[in-house]
Amino acid sequence: MRRTALLASAALLVGLLPLAAAGTVAAADDPAPVPVDRFEGEVPFANPPAEGVFTWGGDADDPPALALTARSDAPEGGKVLSGDYDISGYGGFTHDFAFDQPAHDWSAHKGIRFWWDGQNNAKKVSFEIKDGGANGEASELWTTSFTDDFTGWKQIEIPFTDFVYRTDYQPVGGIDQVLGLTQMWGYAVTLPVGVKGRFAMDDVELYGKGDQSLRASVSADSAVHPVKEGGTATVKLSVATTGSAPIDEPVTVAYESAGGTAESGKDYTPVKGEITFPAGTASGTSRTIRVSTLKDKSAEAAETIPLKLTVTGAKAPTETPQVVIDAHGLPYLDPKLPVRKRVADLVSRMSLEEKAGQMTQAERGAIGAGGDIASYDLGSLLSGGGSTPTPNTPAAWAKMIDGYQLRAQATRFQIPLIYGVDAVHGHNNLTGATIMPHNIGIGATRDPGLAEKAGAVTAAEVRATGIPWDFAPCLCVTRDERWGRSYESFGEDPALVKSMETVIQGLQGARDGKDLKDDDKVLATAKHFVGDGGTEYGSSTTGSYTIDQGVTKVTRQQLEAVHLAPYQTAVDRGIGSVMPSYSSLDILGDGQGPVKMHARADMINGVLKGRMGFDGFVISDWNAIDQLPGDYASHVRTSVNAGVDMMMVPYSYKDFRTTLIDEANAGRVSAKRIDDAVSRILTQKFKLGLFEKPYADTSGASRIGSPAHRAVAREAAAESQVLLKNSAGVLPLKKSQKVYVAGSNADDLGNQTGGWTITWQGSSGKITDGTTILDGMKRAGGDVTYSKDASAPTSGYDVGVVVVGETPYAEGVGDVGNGNDLELTAADKAAVDKVCAAMKCAVLIVSGRPQLIGDRLGDIDALVASWLPGTEGDGVADVLYGKRPFTGQLPVTWPKSEAQLPINVGDTAYDPQFPYGWGLTTLTKVPEGGSATLRALALVAAGADRTGADALGRAAVSKARLLVQQKVSPALTPATSKPFADADHLLLTGHYAEAVSKLTEAYRAA
């Protein structure tokens, strides 16, 4: 029997159940209990998203073994749910209701109960229910527990009022943090850890009548009501019921202004009274309380007036609403003063506790309704990957963040929050946003102007949702494509990375920060300082990661030339924040060995802030200080003293703030260091204009995902396409051709956008709005037939296009060796083989890094590195059909085998499948004249070197590259590949004559 059918036909089943369980007395007007699980076989064992009971655990040994067991002593029916467990991490089981049916309404009942076969082990058993959201895997979790301190069967009754919201973990998309009970998706049991045991459970059911205090609630329109001194605050109280039915009993609210930092009679006129909502009052009805404040002539910090409420007949608000008289007359509030003076004035007034709060960043999912923002003087919040409001819309983002900013108004100095997100290729957490190619594709464009435009679109869409801070760009120099973050890099050459840092101006605007206050600019973050792209394979100690968060072993010269160089450029461009890397740095010969970057004062204080002159602030990575050696106090003082100004401590923000205060009071972190950190943070908040305009300016929201923004992403997708091979001019396609399209990534928006899209890891399928490559080909006017697995007949076609590659991943989860490799899947290989055997074919590889294709290269006529092009598949179609030319160049070396890795431009031994900088073009006729033309171009390049004529020098090298590429392309060898790659590096560093010389060397070696 389906679970929904079981619940729907509860009346028929009541006769099977005892009217009152042993040991309980049902009230006369209580409804009959409604069964949820009888464990007689009506609910299958399954996996989500299928309906049924399923197990889970921290590792392979932790999920319990479940069975439906016949027992003569079963409290109900003939069977019970039983199981054995031996859990080292965590484990338990869940019953999720059917995803394709409506959620269940439990609001008429007092609570949930079940029979438990006690083992008397004195262990706590956690019991959770799932409320709201789209389904059981995207719902709020509400939890309570009972203690197994008895023997034999006992009925456990849990009123719904006992459940509390889980803030330590929530699936994607927080809901409203209100236990509504009208959209219930199931329950879960977490079994005890550290004890080998067994359990039995029976007859889960809803019991009792939900009284009005459970179904009705009184709420304030806001927990915080700021008002200018002398003004009148309006506090609106509303009564609401589950299901929106009128209240059936009167609700009274007694109110009184009491406590707080404002002085009654001096700062405000006290209020006291009672409001009554009579029986029959419609749900949603409101009443208003007004609090008048009094004006004086003194400059003051903000003062609070709590409004104490006593509610009868309904649930009271979870928090006491308070009126806040705004701070006024203090120098830091004067926008005419220089930022430096405003910062100095504010810091001089702050307590140590307030300063520690400014240095603390929490995750939105950890702070519940937001009361902790004022309680702990928090300076910052973030959304981790996939941490979004519900619904995931621009308006919901702005409303959520405005609500958090309002909380900050209840602090003494009303210092606004700075809210941050990982918008690493567009506003990628937001459904419907414009998603750009990942950085690896932007690096392939070799177009600094386009990188800046992409940054500008990202900034505009992020700021329009109320977010002023972006944890981007990643300035990593990727040196090993086994790294799961390879696609976050612009490329393997620091010169290429530096050239793409125009994105910083796209995000921030002017180098002096004067544009940061604008409604289309955000504070940018250079990450991950320093050497994250150079970690050694096998050096990671993070879980099953193989290379991410590992150790970068370099000489001092390699560190400076490869990994540090992009950060000096970022500082020169005015970058506002920098994020250290999880990884460790081992500078050969310095005697320190590997040291975690969050502990390297020599690099953060010494190099970044000292030598480079960085004047922004340093934000830690997610829980990164937990990876430092020693106890937690050591983690805190080591990282702060190393120069980290703000700590991203998503769920441990209270512990961090308390520990920092203790370390400062003990003298282990100096007052000077704390003042420096807070001054740096406040400087950026002032530059962003947050003190004057803390709330979202949504005037640009209509441009989110707009045609103009998508046109930029489409251009970037087109320019990122790298044509690696093109025998007999297979590309571009002609609209008159009949085209057979196949492959796993031809029609999958999630795969072509990659990780860090809507969720942290990304996912396959239509996860947001956009155009797949197949859609783009159809819209381009092509005569296209699609067969994903190439199972459709292949006869009668002029050409095939097979789009293959990777599925999404992020960070170390995507490391090669951590369940990943650089090979195409068996299905993709089969599609390539079948199509390319039947007709001329072009293969597009949609991936975050090169894929090993050499064994099939001879059978492929045209090969394209498509990278992760984002939401605009039209851009890929533009180059396939010749609307735009192929102009992209490899930002990383394309290896022949995994055994070659790491392989990079400049290596002594260099024999790749395709060299760094490679990229055939359909832009123009290739220059003719061979050696004579190369000699002429060498003269032009030498002249450009002497006169500083960069445009002329670049043009000369580009012509030489096209000429050489045509000759060497049939059979690349080490003798041609190495000088060819070196030439592209020389071009990027402005050595034009040397670049032409290297290209000439490659030409002669062919």
PDB file of C-alpha atoms in Angstrom, residues 477-483 486 492 533-538 547 551 553 558 563 822 892-912:
ATOM      1  CA  VAL A 477      48.225  28.855 -11.443  1.00  0.00           C
ATOM      2  CA  THR A 478      47.173  25.283 -12.154  1.00  0.00           C
ATOM      3  CA  ARG A 479      50.191  23.026 -12.605  1.00  0.00           C
ATOM      4  CA  ASP A 480      48.615  19.563 -12.465  1.00  0.00           C
ATOM      5  CA  GLU A 481      45.311  18.769 -14.169  1.00  0.00           C
ATOM      6  CA  ARG A 482      44.609  16.019 -11.666  1.00  0.00           C
ATOM      7  CA  TRP A 483      43.599  18.851  -9.329  1.00  0.00           C
ATOM      8  CA  SER A 486      41.847  23.089 -12.283  1.00  0.00           C
ATOM      9  CA  GLU A 492      49.141  27.104 -16.100  1.00  0.00           C
ATOM     10  CA  GLY A 533      47.586  25.307  -7.948  1.00  0.00           C
ATOM     11  CA  GLY A 534      50.986  23.774  -7.288  1.00  0.00           C
ATOM     12  CA  THR A 535      50.120  21.104  -4.737  1.00  0.00           C
ATOM     13  CA  GLU A 536      51.893  17.800  -5.205  1.00  0.00           C
ATOM     14  CA  TYR A 537      49.857  14.762  -6.190  1.00  0.00           C
ATOM     15  CA  GLY A 538      49.387  12.436  -3.227  1.00  0.00           C
ATOM     16  CA  ILE A 547      45.962  16.696  -4.406  1.00  0.00           C
ATOM     17  CA  VAL A 551      51.598  20.568  -0.160  1.00  0.00           C
ATOM     18  CA  LYS A 553      56.970  22.213  -2.774  1.00  0.00           C
ATOM     19  CA  GLN A 558      59.643  29.215  -8.342  1.00  0.00           C
ATOM     20  CA  HIS A 563      52.595  31.545  -7.729  1.00  0.00           C
ATOM     21  CA  LEU A 822      40.911  11.855 -17.186  1.00  0.00           C
ATOM     22  CA  VAL A 892      46.987  24.502 -20.206  1.00  0.00           C
ATOM     23  CA  THR A 893      49.055  21.821 -21.852  1.00  0.00           C
ATOM     24  CA  TRP A 894      46.994  18.914 -23.199  1.00  0.00           C
ATOM     25  CA  PRO A 895      48.761  15.692 -22.156  1.00  0.00           C
ATOM     26  CA  LYS A 896      49.086  12.428 -24.020  1.00  0.00           C
ATOM     27  CA  SER A 897      48.801  10.351 -20.849  1.00  0.00           C
ATOM     28  CA  GLU A 898      48.237  10.749 -17.144  1.00  0.00           C
ATOM     29  CA  ALA A 899      51.791   9.520 -16.590  1.00  0.00           C
ATOM     30  CA  GLN A 900      53.052  12.810 -18.086  1.00  0.00           C
ATOM     31  CA  LEU A 901      51.441  14.883 -15.349  1.00  0.00           C
ATOM     32  CA  PRO A 902      52.397  17.389 -14.227  1.00  0.00           C
ATOM     33  CA  ILE A 903      53.338  18.834 -17.633  1.00  0.00           C
ATOM     34  CA  ASN A 904      53.625  22.580 -18.184  1.00  0.00           C
ATOM     35  CA  VAL A 905      55.014  25.188 -20.537  1.00  0.00           C
ATOM     36  CA  GLY A 906      58.715  25.678 -19.846  1.00  0.00           C
ATOM     37  CA  ASP A 907      59.370  22.075 -18.831  1.00  0.00           C
ATOM     38  CA  THR A 908      62.686  20.683 -20.029  1.00  0.00           C
ATOM     39  CA  ALA A 909      61.022  17.510 -21.313  1.00  0.00           C
ATOM     40  CA  TYR A 910      57.866  18.464 -23.174  1.00  0.00           C
ATOM     41  CA  ASP A 911      55.987  16.089 -25.460  1.00  0.00           C
ATOM     42  CA  PRO A 912      52.246  16.832 -25.143  1.00  0.00           C
TER      43      PRO A 912
END
